[in-house]
Coordinates of C-alpha atoms in Angstrom, one line a residue:
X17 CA 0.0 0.0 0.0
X18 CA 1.1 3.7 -1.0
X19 CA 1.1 7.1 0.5
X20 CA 2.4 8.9 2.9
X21 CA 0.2 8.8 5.6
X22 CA 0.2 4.9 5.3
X23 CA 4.1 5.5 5.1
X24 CA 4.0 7.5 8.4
X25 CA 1.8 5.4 10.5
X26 CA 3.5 2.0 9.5
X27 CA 0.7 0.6 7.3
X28 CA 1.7 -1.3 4.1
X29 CA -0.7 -4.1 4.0
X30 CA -4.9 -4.3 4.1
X31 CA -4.2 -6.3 6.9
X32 CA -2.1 -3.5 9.2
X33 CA -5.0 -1.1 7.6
X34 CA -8.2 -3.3 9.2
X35 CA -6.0 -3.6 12.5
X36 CA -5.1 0.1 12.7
X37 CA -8.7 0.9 12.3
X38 CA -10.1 -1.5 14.6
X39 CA -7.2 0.1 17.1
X40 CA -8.4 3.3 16.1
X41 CA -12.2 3.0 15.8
X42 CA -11.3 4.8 12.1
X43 CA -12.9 3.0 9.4
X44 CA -11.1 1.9 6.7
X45 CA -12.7 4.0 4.2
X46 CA -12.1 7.0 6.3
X47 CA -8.2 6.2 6.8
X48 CA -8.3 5.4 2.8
X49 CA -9.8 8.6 1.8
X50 CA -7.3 10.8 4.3
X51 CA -4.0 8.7 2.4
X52 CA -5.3 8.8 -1.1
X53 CA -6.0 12.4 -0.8
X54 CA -3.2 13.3 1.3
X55 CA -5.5 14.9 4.0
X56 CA -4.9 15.3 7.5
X57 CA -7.0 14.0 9.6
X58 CA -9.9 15.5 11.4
X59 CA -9.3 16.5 14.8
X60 CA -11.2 14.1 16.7
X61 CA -9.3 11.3 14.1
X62 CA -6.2 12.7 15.0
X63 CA -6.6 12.5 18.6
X64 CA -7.4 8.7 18.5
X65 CA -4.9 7.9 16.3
X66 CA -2.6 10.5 18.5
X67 CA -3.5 8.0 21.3
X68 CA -3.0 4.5 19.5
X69 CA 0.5 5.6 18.6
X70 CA 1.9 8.6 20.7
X71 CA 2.7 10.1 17.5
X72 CA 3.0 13.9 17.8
X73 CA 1.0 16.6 15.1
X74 CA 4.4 17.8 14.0
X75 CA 6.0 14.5 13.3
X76 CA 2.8 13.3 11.8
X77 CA 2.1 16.5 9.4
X78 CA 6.0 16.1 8.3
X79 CA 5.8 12.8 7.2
X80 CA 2.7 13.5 4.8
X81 CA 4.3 16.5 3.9
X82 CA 2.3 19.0 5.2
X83 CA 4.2 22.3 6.3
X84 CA 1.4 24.9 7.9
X85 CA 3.1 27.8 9.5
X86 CA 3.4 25.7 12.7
X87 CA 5.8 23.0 11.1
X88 CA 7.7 26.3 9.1
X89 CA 8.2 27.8 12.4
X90 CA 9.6 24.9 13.8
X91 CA 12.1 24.1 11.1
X92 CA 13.2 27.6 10.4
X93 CA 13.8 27.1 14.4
X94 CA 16.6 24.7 13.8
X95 CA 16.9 25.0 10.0
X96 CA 20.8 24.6 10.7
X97 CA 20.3 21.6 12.1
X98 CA 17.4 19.9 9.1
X99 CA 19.7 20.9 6.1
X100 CA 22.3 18.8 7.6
X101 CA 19.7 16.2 7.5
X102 CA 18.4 17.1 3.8
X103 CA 21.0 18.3 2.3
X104 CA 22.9 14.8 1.2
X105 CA 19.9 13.6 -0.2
X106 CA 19.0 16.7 -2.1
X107 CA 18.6 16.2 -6.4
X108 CA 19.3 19.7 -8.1
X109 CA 17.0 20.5 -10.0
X110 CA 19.2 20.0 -13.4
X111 CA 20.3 16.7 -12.3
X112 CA 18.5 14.4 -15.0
X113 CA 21.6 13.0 -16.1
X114 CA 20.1 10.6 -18.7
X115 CA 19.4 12.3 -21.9
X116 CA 15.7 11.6 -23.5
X117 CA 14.7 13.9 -25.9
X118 CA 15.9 14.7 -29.9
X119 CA 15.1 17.1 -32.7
X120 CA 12.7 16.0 -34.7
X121 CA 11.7 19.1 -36.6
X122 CA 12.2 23.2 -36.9
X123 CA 11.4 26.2 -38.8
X124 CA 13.3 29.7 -38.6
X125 CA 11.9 30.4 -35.4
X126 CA 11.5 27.4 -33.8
X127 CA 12.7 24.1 -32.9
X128 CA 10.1 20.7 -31.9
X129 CA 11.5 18.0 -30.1
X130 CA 10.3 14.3 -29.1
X131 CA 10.8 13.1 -25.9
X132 CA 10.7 13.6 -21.9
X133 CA 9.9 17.3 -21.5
X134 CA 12.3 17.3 -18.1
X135 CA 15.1 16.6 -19.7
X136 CA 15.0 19.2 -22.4
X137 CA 14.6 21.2 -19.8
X138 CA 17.4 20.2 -18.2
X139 CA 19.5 21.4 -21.8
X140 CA 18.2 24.6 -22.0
X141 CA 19.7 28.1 -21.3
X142 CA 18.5 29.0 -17.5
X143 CA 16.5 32.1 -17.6
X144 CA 16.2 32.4 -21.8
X145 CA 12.9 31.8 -21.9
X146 CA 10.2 35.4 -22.5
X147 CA 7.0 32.9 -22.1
X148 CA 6.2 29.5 -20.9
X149 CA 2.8 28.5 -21.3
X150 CA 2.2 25.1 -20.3
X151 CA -0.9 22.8 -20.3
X152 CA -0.1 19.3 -18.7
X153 CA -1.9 16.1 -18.7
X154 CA -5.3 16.6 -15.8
X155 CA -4.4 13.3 -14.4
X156 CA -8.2 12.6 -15.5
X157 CA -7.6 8.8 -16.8
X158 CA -7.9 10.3 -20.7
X159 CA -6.7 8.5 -23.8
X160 CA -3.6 10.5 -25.3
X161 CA -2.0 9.5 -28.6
X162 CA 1.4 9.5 -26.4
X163 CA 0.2 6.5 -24.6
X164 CA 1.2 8.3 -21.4
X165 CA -0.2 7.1 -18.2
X166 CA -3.1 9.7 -17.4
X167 CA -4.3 8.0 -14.3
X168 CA -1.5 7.8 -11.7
X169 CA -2.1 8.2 -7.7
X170 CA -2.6 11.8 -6.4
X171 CA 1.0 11.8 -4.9
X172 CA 2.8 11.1 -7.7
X173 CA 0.9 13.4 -9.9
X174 CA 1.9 16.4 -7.5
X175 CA 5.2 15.4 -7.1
X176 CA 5.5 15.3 -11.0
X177 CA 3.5 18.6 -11.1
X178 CA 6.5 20.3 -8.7
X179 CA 8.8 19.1 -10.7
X180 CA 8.6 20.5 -13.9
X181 CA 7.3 23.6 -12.6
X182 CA 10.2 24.1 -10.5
X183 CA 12.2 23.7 -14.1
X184 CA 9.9 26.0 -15.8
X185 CA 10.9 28.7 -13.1
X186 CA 14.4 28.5 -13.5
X187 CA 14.0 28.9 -17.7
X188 CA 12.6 31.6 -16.9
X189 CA 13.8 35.4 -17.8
X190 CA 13.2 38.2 -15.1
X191 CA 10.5 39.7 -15.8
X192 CA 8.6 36.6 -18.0
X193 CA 5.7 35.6 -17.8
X194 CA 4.3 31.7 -17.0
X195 CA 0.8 30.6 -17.8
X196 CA -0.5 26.9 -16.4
X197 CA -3.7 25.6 -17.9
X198 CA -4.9 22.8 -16.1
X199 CA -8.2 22.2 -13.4
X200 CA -8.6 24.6 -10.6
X201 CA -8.3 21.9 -8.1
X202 CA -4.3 21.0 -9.4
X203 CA -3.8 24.6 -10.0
X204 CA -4.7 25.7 -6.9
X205 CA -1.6 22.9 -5.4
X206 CA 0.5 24.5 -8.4
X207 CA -0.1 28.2 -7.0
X208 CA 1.2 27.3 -3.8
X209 CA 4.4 26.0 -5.5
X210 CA 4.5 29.4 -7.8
X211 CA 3.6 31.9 -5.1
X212 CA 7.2 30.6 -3.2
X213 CA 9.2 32.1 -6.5
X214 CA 7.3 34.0 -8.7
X215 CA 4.8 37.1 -8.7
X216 CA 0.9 36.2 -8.9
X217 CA -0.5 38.4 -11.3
X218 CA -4.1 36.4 -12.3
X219 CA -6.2 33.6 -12.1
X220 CA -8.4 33.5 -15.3
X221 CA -11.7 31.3 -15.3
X222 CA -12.1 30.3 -19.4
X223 CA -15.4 29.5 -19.3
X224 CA -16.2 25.7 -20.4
X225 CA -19.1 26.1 -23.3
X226 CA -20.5 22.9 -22.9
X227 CA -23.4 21.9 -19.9
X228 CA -23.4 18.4 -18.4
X229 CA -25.5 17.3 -15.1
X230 CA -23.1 16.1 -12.5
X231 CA -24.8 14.9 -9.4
X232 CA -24.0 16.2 -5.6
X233 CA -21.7 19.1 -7.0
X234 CA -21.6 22.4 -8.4
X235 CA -21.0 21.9 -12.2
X236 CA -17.7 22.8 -12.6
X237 CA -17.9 25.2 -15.8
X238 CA -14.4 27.1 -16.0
X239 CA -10.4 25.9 -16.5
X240 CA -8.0 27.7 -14.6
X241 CA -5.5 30.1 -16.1
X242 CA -2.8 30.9 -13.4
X243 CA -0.8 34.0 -14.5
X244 CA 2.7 34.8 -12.9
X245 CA 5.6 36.3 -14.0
X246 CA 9.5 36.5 -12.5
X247 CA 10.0 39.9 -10.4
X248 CA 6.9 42.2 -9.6
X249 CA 6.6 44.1 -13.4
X250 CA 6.5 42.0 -16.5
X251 CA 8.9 43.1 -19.3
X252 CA 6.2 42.8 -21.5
X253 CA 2.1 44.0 -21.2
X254 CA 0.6 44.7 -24.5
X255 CA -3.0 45.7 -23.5
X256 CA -6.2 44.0 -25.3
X257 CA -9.2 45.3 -25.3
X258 CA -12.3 43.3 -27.0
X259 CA -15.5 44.8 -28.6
X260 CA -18.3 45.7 -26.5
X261 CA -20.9 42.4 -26.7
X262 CA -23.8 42.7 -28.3
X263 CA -27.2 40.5 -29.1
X264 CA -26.2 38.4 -31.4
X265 CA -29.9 38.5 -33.1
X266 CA -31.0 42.4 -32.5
X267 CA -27.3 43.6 -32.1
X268 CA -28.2 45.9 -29.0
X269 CA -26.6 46.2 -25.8
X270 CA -26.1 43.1 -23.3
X271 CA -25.4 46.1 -20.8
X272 CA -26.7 49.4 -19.8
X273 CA -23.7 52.0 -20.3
X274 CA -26.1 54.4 -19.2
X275 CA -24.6 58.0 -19.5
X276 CA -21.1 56.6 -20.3
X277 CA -21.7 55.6 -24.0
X278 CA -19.5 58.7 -24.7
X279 CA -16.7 57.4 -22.6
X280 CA -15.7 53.9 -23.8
X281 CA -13.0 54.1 -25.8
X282 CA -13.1 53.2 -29.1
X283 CA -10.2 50.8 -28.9
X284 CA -13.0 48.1 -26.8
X285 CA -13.7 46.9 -23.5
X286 CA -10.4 46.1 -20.8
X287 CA -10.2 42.0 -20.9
X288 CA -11.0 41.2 -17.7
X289 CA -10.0 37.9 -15.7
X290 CA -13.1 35.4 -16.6
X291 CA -12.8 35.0 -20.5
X292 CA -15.7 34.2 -21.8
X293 CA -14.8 34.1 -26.0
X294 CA -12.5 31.4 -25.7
X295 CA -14.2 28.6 -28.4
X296 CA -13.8 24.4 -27.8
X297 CA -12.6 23.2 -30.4
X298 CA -14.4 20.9 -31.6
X299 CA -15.0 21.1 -35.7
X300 CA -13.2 19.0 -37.6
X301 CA -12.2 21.8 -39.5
X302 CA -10.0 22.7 -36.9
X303 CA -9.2 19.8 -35.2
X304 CA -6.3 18.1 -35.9
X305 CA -6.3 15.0 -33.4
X306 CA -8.5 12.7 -31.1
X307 CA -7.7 14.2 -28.1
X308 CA -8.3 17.7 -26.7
X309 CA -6.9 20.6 -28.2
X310 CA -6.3 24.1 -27.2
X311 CA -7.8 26.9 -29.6
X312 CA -5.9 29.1 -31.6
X313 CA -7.6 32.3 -30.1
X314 CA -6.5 31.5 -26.5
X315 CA -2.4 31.3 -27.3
X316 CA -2.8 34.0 -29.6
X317 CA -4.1 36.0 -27.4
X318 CA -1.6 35.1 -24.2
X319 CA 1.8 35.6 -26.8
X320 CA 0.1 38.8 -27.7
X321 CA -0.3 40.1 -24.4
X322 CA 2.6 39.0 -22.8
X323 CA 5.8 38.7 -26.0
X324 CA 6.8 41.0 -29.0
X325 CA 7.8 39.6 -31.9
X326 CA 11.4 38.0 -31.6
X327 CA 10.4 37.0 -27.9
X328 CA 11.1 33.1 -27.3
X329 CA 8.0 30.8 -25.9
X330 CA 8.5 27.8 -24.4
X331 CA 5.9 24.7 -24.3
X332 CA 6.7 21.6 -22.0
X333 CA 3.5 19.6 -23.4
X334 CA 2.7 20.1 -26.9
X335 CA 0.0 18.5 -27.5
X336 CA -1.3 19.5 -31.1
X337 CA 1.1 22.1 -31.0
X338 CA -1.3 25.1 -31.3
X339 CA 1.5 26.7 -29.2
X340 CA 3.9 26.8 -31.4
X341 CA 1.6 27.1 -34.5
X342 CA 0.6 30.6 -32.9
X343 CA 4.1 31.6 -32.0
X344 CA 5.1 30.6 -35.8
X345 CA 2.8 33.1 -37.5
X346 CA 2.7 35.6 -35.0
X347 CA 6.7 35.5 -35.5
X348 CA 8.1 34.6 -31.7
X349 CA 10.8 32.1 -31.3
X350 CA 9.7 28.9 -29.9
X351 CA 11.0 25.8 -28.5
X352 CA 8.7 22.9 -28.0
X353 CA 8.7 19.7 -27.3
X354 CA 5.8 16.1 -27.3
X355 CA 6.6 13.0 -25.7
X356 CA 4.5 11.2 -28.1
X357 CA 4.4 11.3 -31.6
X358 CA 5.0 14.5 -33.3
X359 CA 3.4 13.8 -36.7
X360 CA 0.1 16.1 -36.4
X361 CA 2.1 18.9 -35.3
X362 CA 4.2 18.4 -37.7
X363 CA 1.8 18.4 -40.5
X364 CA -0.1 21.5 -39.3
X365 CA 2.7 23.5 -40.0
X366 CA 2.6 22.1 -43.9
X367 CA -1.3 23.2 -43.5
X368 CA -0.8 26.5 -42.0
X369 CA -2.6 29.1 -44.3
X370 CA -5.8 28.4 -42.9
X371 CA -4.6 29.4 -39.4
X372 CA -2.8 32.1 -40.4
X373 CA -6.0 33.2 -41.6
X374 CA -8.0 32.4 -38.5
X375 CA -5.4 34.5 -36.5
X376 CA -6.0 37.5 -39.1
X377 CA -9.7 37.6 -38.1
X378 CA -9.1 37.3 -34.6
X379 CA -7.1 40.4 -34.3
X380 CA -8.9 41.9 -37.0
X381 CA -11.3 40.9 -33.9
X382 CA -10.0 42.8 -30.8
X383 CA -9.4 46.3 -29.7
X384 CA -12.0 48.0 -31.4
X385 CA -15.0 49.0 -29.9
X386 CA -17.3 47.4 -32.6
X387 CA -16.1 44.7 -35.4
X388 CA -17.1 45.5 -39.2
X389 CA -19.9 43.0 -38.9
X390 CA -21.2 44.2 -35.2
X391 CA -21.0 48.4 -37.2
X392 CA -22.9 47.3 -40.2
X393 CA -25.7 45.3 -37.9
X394 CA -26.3 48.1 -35.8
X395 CA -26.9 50.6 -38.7
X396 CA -29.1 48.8 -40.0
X397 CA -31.2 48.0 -36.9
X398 CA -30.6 51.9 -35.8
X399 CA -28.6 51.1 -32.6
X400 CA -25.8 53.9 -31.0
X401 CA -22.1 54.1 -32.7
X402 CA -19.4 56.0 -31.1
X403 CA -19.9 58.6 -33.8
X404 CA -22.9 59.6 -32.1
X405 CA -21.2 61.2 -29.3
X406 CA -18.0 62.8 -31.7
X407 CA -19.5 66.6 -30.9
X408 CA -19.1 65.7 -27.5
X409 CA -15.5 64.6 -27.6
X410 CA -12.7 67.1 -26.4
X411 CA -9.3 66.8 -27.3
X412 CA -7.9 65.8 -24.1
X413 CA -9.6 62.6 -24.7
X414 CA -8.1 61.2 -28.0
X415 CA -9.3 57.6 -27.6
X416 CA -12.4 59.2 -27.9
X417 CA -11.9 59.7 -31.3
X418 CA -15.0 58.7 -33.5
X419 CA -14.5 55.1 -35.0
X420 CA -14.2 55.1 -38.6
X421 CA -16.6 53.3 -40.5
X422 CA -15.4 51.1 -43.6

């Protein structure tokens, strides 16, 4: 039997697991539950199992690994004394000796390579990188063309999870930026890791489009974005702004502006932190394997926001590559690399008119108060336009310039 708490408490068979309990008066499903999820036990659990085997809170919390600020107080106590302890047994970070990754394929701007993300890592320049966006595997027992084991135990997952973050924060240049997509509930164990070395800037909720009933629990209807970069300012923040929304039917106002039609700029609406216009992808149009893929719109608009052109992005997981497809045409550097087969990503780059197109109407898209198609709907259904206000615009106000219609 596995995990920590197990570990601790000197359980390794179901046999020492129905005799703790019955010592305990813990069920077994309860004492399951606490060392699958690496949760500390209740207080009235603790107690009996505090009395079964005089083991203290401390020593029990720093064998699951759990440091609250009562365990970090005691080890900063006598930190002298525990990295004496640690310290042989300590892996650098850049310690993967073995070599597992090659070249498979590159471009002017970029290079893709096949193997074990960590030990790229491990062979590239400490603190190159502008962006790292990463989206790893959810751990949700999913089918990937890599063959990769999507189902492992909570510990190991995490442990992985640490790992090649800690990697991605040493690639990183002061004043990058790192984006993790993944569930809130691992993203919320990856902020605590983050918030130790890097500055928190967001966490964006990208809504999920789709509605499925899941019993006993709040639907869970966004991914998590978590937003940090190296140092308190980010080297690079290119605003975007996105048109106001509209009825997609009558093309009138979702909201009520009220007074303040005359003051929204004409370059759009500030993005906020929920994001809303991020599209599945789900037409086979776009899609270009089995498996869940990222949408063109979100990494366009992440490199945008965050890189300039000539700006390197790094991508630990690629996936379908829409990473380094958006990076291509939007003419940042990129290193990538995919632990399975590379093939699809490969091929999208033979086939990439049609996304260089789809990014050309994105952008055409964003920071502009109304699109061509939103202007010409409106007109005709005799709804405002920013050059309603124009006679009231002063010229200490030149974002309130009056849009010009096409």
């Amino acid at each position: 039997m596995t995990g920590s708490l197990f570990k601790t408490l000197g359980i390794y068979t179901e046999m020492d697991l129905k005799a703790f309990s019955k010592s305990t008066k813990i069920s077994t499903k309860k004492l399951k539950y606490y060392n699958e999820h690496n949760i500390f036990p209740s207080y009235s659990d603790f107690k009996k199992i505090e009395e079964a085997t005089s083991i203290s809170e401390i020593e029990l919390k720093l064998g699951m690994g759990i440091f609250d600020e009562k365990v970090i107080n005691a080890i900063q106590a006598n930190s002298k004394q525990v990295s004496k302890i640690i310290e042989p047994e300590t892996v650098p970070r850049d310690a993967n000796s073995k070599v597992n990754h090659k070249k498979v394929f590159e471009t002017e701007l970029g290079e893709l390579y096949q193997g074990d993300c960590l030990s790229l890592m491990d062979n590239i320049e400490k603190e190159s990188i502008d962006l790292i966006f990463a989206d790893p595997p959810f751990n949700l027992d999913k089918k990937y063309e890599s063959g990769i084991n999507d189902n492992i135990s909570e510990q190991e997952y995490l442990k992985w999870n640490e790992e090649w973050i800690l990697k991605c924060i040493d690639l990183l240049k002061e004043g990058g930026s790192l984006f993790i997509w993944n569930l809130p509930k691992w993203n919320t164990y990856s902020s605590n890791i983050l918030n130790n070395y890097l500055e928190f800037k967001h966490w964006i909720a990208v809504d999920i489009k789709y509605r499925l009933p899941i019993k006993n629990r709040l639907y869970p209807s966004h991914y998590s974005l978590l937003y940090y970069t190296k140092g308190k300012k980010a080297n690079t923040f290119n605003e975007q702004r996105l048109p106001l929304e509209t009825c997609r039917h009558c093309a009138g106002d979702i909201r009520d502006y009220g007074g303040y039609k005359n003051k929204l700029s004409t370059k759009g609406i500030n993005i906020t932190d929920v994001w809303y216009d991020i599209p599945p992808v789900r037409h086979s149009k776009y899609k270009t394997r089995g498996s869940n893929e990222l949408s063109l719109k979100l990494l366009e608009r992440i490199i945008s926001l965050t890189t300039n052109e000539g700006d390197t992005v790094f991508d630990p997981f690629g996936g379908s590559g829409t990473t380094y497809i958006a990076s291509e045409i939007l003419k940042r550097k990129w290193v990538g690399i995919e632990i399975g087969d590379t093939e699809s990503i490969q091929s999208r780059f033979k086939d990439i008119e049609w996304q260089k197109d789809y990014i050309k109407k994105v952008q055409q898209n964003k920071n502009t108060l109304f699109t061509e198609a939103q202007i010409k709907k409106r007109i005709k259904l005799g709804h405002w336009l920013p050059t309603d206000f124009e006679n009231e615009v002063t010229n200490k106000d030149p974002e309130q310039i009056s849009l010009k219609l096409k």
